[in-house]
Coordinates of C-alpha atoms in Angstrom, one line a residue:
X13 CA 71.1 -69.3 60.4
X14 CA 67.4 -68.2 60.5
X15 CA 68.0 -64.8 60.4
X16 CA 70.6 -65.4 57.4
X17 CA 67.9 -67.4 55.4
X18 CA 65.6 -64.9 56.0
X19 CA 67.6 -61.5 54.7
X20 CA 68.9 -63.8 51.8
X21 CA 65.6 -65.5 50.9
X22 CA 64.5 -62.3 48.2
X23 CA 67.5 -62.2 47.0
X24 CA 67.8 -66.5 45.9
X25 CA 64.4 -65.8 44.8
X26 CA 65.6 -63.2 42.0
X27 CA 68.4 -65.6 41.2
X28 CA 65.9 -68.2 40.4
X29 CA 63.9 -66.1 38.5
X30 CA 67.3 -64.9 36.4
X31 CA 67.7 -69.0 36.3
X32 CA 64.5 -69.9 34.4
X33 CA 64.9 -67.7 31.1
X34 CA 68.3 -67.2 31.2
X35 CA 70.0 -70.8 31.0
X36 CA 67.2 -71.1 27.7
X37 CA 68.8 -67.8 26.2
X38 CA 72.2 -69.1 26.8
X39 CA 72.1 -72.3 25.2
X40 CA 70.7 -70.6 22.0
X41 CA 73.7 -68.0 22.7
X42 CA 76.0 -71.1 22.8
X43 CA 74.4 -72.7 19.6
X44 CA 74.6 -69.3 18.0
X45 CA 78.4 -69.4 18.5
X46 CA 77.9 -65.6 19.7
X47 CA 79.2 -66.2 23.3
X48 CA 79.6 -62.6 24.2
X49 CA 76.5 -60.8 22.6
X50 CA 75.1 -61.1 26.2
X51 CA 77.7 -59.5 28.0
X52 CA 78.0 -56.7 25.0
X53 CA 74.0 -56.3 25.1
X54 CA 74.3 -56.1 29.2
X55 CA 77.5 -53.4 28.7
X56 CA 74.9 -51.3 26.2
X57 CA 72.4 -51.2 28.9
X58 CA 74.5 -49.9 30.9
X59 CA 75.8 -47.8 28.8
X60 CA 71.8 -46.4 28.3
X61 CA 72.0 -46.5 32.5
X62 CA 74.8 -44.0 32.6
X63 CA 73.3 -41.9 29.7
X64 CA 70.0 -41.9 32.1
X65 CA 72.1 -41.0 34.8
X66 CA 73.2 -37.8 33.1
X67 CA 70.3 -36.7 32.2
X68 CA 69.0 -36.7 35.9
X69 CA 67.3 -39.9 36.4
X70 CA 67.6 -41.7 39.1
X71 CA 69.4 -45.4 38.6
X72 CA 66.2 -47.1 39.9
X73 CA 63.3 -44.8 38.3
X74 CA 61.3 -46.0 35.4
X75 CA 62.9 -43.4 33.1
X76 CA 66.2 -44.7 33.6
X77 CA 65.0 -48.2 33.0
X78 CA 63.5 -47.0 29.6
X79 CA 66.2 -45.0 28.4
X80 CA 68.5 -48.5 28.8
X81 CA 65.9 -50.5 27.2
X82 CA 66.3 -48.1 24.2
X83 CA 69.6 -48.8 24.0
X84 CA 69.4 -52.4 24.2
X85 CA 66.8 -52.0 21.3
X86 CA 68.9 -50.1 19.0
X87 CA 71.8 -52.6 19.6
X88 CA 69.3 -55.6 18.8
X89 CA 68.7 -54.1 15.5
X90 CA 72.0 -54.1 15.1
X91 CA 73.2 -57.6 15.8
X92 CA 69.9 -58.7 13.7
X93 CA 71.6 -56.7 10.5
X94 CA 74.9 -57.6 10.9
X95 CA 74.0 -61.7 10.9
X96 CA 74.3 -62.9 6.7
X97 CA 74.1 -66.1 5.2
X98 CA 77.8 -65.7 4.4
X99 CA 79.6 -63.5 6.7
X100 CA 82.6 -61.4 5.0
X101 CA 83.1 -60.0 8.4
X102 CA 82.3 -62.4 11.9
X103 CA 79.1 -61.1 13.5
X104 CA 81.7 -62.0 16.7
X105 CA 83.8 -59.3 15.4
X106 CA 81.1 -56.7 15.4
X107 CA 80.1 -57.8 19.0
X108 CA 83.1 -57.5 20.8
X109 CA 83.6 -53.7 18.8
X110 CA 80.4 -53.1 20.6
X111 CA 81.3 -54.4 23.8
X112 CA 84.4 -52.3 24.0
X113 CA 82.8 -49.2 22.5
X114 CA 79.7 -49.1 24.7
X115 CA 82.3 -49.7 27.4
X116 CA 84.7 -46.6 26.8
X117 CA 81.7 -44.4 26.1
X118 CA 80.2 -45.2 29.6
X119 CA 83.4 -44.9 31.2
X120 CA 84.2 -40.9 29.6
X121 CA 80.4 -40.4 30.4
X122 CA 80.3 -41.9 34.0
X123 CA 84.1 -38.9 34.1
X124 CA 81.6 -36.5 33.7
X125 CA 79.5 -37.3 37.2
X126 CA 81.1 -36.7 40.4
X127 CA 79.2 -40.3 41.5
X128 CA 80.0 -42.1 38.1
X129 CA 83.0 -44.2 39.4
X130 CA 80.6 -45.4 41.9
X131 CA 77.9 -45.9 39.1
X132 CA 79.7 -48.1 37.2
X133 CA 80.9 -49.8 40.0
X134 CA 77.0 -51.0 40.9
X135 CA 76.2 -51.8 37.4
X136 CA 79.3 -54.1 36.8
X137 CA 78.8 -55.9 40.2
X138 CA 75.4 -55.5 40.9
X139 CA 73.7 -55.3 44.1
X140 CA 71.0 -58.4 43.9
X141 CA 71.3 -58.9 47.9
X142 CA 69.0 -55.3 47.7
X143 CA 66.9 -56.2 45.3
X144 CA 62.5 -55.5 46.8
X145 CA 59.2 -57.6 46.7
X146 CA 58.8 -55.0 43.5
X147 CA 61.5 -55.5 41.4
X148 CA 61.1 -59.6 41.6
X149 CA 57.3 -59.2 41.0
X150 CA 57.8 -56.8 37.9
X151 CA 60.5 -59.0 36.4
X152 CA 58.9 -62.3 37.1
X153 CA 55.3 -61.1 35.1
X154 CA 58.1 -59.9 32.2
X155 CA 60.1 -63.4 31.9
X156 CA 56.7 -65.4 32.0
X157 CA 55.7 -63.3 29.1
X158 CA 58.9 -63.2 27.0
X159 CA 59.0 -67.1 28.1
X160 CA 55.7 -67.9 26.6
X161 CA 56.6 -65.9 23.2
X162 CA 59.7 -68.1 22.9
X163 CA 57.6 -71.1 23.9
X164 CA 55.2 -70.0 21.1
X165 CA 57.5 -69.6 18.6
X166 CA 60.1 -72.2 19.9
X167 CA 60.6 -74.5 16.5
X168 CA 61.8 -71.2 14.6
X169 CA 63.8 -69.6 17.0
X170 CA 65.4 -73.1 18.1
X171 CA 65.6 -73.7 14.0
X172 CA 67.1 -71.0 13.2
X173 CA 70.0 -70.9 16.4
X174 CA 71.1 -74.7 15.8
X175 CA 70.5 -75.1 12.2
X176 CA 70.7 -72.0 10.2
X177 CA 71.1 -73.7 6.9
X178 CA 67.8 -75.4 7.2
X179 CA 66.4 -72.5 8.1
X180 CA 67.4 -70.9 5.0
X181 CA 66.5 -73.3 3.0
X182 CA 62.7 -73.2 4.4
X183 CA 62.1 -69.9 3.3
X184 CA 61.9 -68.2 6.8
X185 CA 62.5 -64.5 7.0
X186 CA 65.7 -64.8 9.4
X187 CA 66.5 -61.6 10.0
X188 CA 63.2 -60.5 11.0
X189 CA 63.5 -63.8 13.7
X190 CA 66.7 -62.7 14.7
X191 CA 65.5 -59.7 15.6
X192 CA 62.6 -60.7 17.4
X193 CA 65.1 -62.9 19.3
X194 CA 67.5 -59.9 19.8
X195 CA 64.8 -57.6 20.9
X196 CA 62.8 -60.4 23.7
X197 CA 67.0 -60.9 24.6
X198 CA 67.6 -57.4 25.1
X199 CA 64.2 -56.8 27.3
X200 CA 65.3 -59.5 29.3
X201 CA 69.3 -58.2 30.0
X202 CA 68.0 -54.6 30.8
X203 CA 65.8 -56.0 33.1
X204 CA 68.5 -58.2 34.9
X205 CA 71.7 -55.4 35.1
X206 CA 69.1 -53.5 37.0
X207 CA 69.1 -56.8 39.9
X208 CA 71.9 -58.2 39.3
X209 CA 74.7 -56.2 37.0
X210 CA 76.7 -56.5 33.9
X211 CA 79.2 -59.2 35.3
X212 CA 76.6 -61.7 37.5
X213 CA 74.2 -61.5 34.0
X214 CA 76.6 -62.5 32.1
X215 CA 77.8 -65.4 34.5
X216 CA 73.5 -66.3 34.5
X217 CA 73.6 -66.6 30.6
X218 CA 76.8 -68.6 29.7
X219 CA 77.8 -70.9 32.5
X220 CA 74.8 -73.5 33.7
X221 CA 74.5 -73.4 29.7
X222 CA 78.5 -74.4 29.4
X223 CA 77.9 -76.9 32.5
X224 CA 75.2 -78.6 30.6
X225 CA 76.4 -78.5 27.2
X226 CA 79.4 -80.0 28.8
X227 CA 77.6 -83.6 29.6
X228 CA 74.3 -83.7 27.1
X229 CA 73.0 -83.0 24.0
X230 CA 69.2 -82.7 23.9
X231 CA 67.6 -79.7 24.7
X232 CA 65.6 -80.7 27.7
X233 CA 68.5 -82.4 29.4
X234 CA 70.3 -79.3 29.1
X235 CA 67.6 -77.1 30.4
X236 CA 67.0 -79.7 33.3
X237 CA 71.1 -79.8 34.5
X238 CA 71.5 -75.7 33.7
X239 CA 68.6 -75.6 35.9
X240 CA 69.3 -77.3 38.5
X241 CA 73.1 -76.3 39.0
X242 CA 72.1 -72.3 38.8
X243 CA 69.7 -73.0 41.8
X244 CA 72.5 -74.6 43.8
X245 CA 75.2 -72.0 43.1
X246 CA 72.7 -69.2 43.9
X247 CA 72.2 -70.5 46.9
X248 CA 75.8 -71.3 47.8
X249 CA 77.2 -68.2 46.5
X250 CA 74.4 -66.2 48.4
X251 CA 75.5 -68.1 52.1
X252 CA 79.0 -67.6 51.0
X253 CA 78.0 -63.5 50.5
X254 CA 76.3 -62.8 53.6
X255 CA 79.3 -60.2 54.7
X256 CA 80.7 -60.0 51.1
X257 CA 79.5 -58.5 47.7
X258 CA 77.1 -60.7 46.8
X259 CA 77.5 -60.7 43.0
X260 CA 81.6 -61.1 42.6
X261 CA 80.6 -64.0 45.3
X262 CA 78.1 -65.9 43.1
X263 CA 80.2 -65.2 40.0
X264 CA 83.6 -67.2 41.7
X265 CA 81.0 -70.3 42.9
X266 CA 80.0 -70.4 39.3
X267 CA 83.6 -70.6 37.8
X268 CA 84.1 -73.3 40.9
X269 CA 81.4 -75.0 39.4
X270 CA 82.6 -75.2 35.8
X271 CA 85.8 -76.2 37.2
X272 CA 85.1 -79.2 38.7
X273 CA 82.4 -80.2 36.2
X274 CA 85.0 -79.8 33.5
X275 CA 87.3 -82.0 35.6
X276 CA 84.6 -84.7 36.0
X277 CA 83.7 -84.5 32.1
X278 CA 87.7 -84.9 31.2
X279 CA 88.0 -87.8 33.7
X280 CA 85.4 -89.6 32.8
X281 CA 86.3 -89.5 28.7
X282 CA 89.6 -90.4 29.4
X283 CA 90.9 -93.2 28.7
X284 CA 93.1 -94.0 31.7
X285 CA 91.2 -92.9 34.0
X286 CA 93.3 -93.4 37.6
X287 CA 96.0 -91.5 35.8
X288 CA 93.7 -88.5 34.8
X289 CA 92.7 -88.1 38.8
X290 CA 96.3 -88.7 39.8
X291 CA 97.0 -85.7 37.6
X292 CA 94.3 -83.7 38.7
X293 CA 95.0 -84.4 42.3
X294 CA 98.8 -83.6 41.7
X295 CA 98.1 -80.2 39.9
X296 CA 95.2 -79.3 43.2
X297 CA 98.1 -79.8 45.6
X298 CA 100.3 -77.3 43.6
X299 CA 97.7 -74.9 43.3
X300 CA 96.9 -75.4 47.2
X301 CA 101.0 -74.8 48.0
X302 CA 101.4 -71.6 45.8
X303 CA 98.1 -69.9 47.4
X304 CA 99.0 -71.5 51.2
X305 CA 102.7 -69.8 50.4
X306 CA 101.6 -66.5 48.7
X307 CA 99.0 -66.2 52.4
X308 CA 101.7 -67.1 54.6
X309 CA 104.3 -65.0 53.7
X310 CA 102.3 -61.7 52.9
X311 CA 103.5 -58.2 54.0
X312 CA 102.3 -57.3 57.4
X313 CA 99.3 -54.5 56.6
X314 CA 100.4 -51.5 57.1
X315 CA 98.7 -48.8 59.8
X316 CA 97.9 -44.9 58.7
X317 CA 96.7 -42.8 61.0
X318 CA 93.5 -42.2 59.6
X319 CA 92.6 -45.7 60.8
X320 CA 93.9 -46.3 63.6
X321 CA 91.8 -47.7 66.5
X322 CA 89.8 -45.8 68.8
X323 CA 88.5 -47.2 72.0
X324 CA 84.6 -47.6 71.1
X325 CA 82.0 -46.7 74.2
X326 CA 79.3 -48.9 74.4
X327 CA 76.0 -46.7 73.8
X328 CA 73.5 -50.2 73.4
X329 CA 70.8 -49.9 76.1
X330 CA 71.0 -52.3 79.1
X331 CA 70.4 -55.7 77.8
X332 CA 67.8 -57.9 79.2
X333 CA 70.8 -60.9 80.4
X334 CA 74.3 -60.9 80.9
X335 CA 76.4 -60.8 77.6
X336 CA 79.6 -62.9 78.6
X337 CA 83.1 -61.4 77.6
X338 CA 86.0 -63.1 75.7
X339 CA 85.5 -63.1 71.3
X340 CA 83.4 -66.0 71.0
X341 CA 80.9 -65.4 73.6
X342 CA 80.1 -62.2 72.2
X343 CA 80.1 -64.1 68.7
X344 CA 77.5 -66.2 70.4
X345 CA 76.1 -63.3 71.7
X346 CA 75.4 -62.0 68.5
X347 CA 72.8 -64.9 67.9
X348 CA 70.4 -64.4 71.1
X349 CA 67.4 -63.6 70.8
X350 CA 67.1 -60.5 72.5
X351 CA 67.7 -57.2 70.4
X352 CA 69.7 -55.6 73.5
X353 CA 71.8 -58.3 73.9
X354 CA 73.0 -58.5 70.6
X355 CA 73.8 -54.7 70.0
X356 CA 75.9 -54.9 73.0
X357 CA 77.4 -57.8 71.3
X358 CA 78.2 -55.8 68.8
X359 CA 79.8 -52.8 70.8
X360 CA 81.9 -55.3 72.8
X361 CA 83.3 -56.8 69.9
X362 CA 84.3 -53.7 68.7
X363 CA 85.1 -52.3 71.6
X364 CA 88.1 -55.5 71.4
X365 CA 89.9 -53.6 68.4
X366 CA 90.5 -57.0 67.1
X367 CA 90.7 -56.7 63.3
X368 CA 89.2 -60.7 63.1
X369 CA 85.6 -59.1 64.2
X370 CA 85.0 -56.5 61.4
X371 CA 83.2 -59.2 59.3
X372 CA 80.9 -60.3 62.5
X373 CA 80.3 -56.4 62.7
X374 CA 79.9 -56.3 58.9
X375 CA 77.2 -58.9 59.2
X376 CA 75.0 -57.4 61.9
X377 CA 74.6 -54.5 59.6
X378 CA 71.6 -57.5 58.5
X379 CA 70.1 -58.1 62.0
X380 CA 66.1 -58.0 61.8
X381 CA 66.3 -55.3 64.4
X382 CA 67.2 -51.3 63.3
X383 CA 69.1 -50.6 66.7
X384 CA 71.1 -53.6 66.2
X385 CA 71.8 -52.0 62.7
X386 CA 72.5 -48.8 64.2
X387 CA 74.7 -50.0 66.4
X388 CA 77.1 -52.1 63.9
X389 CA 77.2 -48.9 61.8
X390 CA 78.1 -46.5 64.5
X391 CA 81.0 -49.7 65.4
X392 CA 82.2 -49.8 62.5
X393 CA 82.6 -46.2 61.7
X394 CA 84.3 -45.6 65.2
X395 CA 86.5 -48.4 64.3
X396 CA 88.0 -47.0 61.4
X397 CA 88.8 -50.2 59.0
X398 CA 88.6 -49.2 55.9
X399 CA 87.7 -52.9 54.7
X400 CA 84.0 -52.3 56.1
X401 CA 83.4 -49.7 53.5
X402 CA 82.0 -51.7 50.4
X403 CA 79.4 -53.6 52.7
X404 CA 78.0 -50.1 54.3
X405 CA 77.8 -48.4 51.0
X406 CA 75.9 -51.1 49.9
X407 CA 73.8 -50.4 53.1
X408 CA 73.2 -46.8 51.8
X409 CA 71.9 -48.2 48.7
X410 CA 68.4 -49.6 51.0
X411 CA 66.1 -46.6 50.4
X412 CA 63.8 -48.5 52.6
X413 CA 65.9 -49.0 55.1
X414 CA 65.0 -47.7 58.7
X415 CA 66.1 -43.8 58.9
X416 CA 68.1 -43.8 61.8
X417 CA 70.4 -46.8 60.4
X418 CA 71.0 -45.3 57.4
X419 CA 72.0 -41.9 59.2
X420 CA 74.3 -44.3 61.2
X421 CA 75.6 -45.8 58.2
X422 CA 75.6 -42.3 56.1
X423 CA 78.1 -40.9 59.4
X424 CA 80.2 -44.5 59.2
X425 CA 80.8 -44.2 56.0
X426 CA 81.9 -40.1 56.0
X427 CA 83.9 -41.5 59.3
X428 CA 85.8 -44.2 56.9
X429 CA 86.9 -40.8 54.5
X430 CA 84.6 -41.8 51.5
X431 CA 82.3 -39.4 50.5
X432 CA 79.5 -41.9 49.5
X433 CA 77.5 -40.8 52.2
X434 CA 77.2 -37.3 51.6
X435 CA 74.3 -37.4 49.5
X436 CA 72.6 -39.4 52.1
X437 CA 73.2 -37.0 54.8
X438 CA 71.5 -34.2 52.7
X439 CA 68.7 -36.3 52.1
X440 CA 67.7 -36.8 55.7
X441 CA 69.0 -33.5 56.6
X442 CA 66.4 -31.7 54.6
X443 CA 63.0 -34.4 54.1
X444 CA 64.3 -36.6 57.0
X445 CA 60.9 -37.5 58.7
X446 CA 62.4 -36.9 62.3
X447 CA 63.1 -33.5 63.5
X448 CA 65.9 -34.7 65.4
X449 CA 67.3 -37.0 62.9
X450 CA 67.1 -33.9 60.4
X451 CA 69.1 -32.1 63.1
X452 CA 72.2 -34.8 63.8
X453 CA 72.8 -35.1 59.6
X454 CA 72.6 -31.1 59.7
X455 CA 75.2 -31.3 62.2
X456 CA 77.3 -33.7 60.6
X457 CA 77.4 -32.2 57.2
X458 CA 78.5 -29.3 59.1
X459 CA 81.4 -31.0 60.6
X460 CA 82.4 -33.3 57.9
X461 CA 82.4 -29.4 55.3
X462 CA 85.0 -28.1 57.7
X463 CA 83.1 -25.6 59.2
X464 CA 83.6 -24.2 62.4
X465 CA 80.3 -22.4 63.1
X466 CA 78.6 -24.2 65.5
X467 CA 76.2 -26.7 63.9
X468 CA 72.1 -24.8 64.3
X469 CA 69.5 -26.9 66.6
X470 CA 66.4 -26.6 64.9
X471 CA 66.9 -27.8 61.3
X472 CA 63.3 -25.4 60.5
X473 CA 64.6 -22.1 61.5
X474 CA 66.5 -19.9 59.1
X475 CA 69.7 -20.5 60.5
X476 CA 69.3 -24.3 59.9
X477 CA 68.0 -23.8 56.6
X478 CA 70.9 -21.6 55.7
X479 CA 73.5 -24.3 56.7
X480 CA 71.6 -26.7 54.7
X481 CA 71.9 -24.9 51.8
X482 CA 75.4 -24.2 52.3
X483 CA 76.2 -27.8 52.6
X484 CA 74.1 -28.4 49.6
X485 CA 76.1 -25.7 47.4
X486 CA 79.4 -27.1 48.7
X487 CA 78.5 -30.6 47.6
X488 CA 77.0 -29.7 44.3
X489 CA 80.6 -27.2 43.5
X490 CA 83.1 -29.3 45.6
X491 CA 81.4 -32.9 45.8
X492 CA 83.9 -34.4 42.8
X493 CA 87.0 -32.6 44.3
X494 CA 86.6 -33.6 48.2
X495 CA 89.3 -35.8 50.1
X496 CA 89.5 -36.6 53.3
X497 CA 92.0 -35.1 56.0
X498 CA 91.9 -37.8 58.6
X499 CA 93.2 -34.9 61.5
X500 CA 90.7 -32.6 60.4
X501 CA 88.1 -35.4 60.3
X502 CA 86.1 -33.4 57.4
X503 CA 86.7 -33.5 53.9
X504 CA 88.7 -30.1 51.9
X505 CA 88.8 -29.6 48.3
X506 CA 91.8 -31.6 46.4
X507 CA 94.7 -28.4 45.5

């Protein structure tokens, strides 16, 4: 539990920062009536992202960051102009256009990258469980800011969201205020898809603002019960996420949340009340059945031979006690506190070839200690489960992380058939800080290319720098076309 609290506590404290501003924003959203100009504002900076991306940014540069924000600009301008006094056309109409244009353009964009599927993938779902001490310092200073210019100006902008008429009718320039709100809103999303993604932002803006609106009516109330249940959930999803995407996680807490708070709210207007919970109850049991019956009678998973078990050597160092044999003593084992003892945990369990341990594998990929880490990766990889992959590419995604696990994880991954870890592989392979870390990436880029020259020993000498070049040129020609051949164990060009 420790060690849990202590790889998820950077990650809650993002989630609180997204809290603060964003359950204000989405109770003007909601007041507004303009429920998805969030999510189409999100899509367009991640339509800027992709456009960055292109270009040659990296996803987590400045100049990325500032091409999106451009984006989100242009689109606040936008939804400020399209907002009249009497509205021929809804301004909802014009938002959900955007949201579905700024979507199929990023999608034929992201076509164009060999790495765009995977692009898109990160900035729907997000990877907050990565986010640094950088990133929540940087946005925190920007909320507090944007925060006090709303608290500034909060009679207009609160004026103008829940009583436009009177607005009007006071003379103030509403379109200009609109914009300002638009623009502060859009600095604030661009921000947050870089943390968290398109999806989880949305979830941050609309539903503690839908929970509260649910059961008060003032504005501090609501603030004070959106609050309070988007620190819970973030904190429930996260624990619930520790071996599982984190965002996607937090997102189904959240609709779990409005679920039962919706239940509550209808019980407690209805008139009859005992028969409102007998029907409730009555329609939980249904829903129970259906899922218990669709899990029990499933089809049998099906084994290729790409992925079928391999008997998996230990290679942890002696560890300082005894480790115990049998699932849950190595489960146990997984929890001492010496750093030996739980990497041979973790080749033992994997050594079992029992499908039930790839999540305890999956989480040690988090242990405080890098051989630990290595050793879950190289499990995993030799393991061949395909189910690991999402939770080591979002390993690969740790810049920071030690260089010897993410060479494990870079090999785990090319092991699984994905081709994610490529990139990573050429990375270390040619600025690795290690020679001999340089080396073993050299050597599997060789492998995993097909090759059957024997893979150079000194990564410096022409011959290694010759074979990293050639795996760089096959990458940057073949890298969009590669699939694996699991007998081959390399990746060939798709005929």
């Amino acid at each position: 539990m420790a060690q849990q609290i202590q790889v998820l506590f950077l990650p809650f404290l993002a989630c609180l920062i997204l809290t603060g501003i964003h359950v204000y924003l989405g109770i003007h959203v909601i007041s507004r009536k303009v429920i998805f100009v969030d999510i189409a504002l999100a899509q367009i900076a991640a339509l800027g992202a992709t456009v960055a991306l292109l270009l040659g940014y990296d996803p987590s540069s400045e100049g990325s960051y500032y091409v999106s924000l451009g984006f989100a600009v242009l689109a606040a301008v936008i939804f400020a102009l399209t907002r009249t006094r009497r509205e021929h056309v809804p301004q909802e109409a014009v938002i959900g256009l955007t949201y579905a244009t700024a979507s199929a353009a990023a999608i034929l964009l992201a076509d164009i990258s060999p790495h765009g599927a995977e692009h898109l993938h990160d900035l729907l779902a997000g990877s907050i469980v990565w986010v640094t001490p950088a990133q929540i310092v940087k946005t925190a200073i920007l909320y507090t800011l944007i925060g006090a210019f709303h608290f500034a100006y909060r009679r207009r902008f609160l004026l103008i969201s829940m009583n436009p008429d009177e607005a009007y009718a006071q003379g103030i320039n509403v379109r200009f205020w609109d914009f300002l709100f638009y623009l502060s809103f859009g600095v604030v999303i661009t921000s947050a898809v870089q943390i968290a993604g398109v999806l989880l932002v949305f979830c941050y803006l609309v539903a503690p603002s839908v929970f509260a609106v649910m059961f008060f009516e003032d504005l501090r109330r609501r603030l004070l019960t959106g609050w309070t249940m988007a620190a819970l959930v973030s904190a429930i999803g996260l624990y619930f996420s520790y071996d599982r995407p984190s965002g996607p996680t937090i997102m189904v807490c959240f609709a779990v949340a409005l679920i039962l708070g919706g239940l509550t709210r209808a019980i407690a207007a209805s008139p009859r009340r005992s028969r409102a919970v007998a029907l409730t109850a009555a329609t939980a049991a249904i829903v129970t059945a259906s899922f218990w019956t669709l899990y029990r009678f499933r089809p049998a998973p099906a084994h290729h031979p790409g992925e079928a078990q391999e008997p998996v050597e230990s290679a942890a160092p002696p560890p300082e006690h005894a480790v115990g044999g049998g699932i849950d003593a190595l489960r146990a084992a997984l929890r001492d506190s010496h750093e030996n003892v739980r990497a041979r945990a973790v080749a033992d369990l994997a050594a079992t070839g029992d499908l039930r341990v790839v999540s305890d594998l999956v989480a040690a990929l988090h242990d405080q200690s890098a051989n630990v880490k290595e050793a879950a990766a190289v499990a995993l990889g030799r393991a061949g489960n395909r189910s690991a992959l999402p939770a080591l590419i979002q390993g690969l995604k740790n810049v920071d992380e030690d260089e010897w696990v993410r060479l494990r994880i870079a090999q785990a991954v090319a092991q699984l058939g994905d081709t994610a870890g490529i990139p990573v592989l050429l990375q270390i392979a040619g600025r690795g800080d290690a020679k001999i870390s340089r080396t073993e990436a050299l050597a599997s880029l060789v492998a995993l290319s097909g090759s059957r020259a024997a893979p150079p020993g000194d990564p410096d000498a022409p011959q290694g720098r010759a074979a990293l070049d050639a795996a760089a040129k096959w990458w940057a020609t073949d890298g969009a076309a590669l699939e694996w051949d699991a007998p081959a164990r390399a990746f060939h060009r798709r005929r």
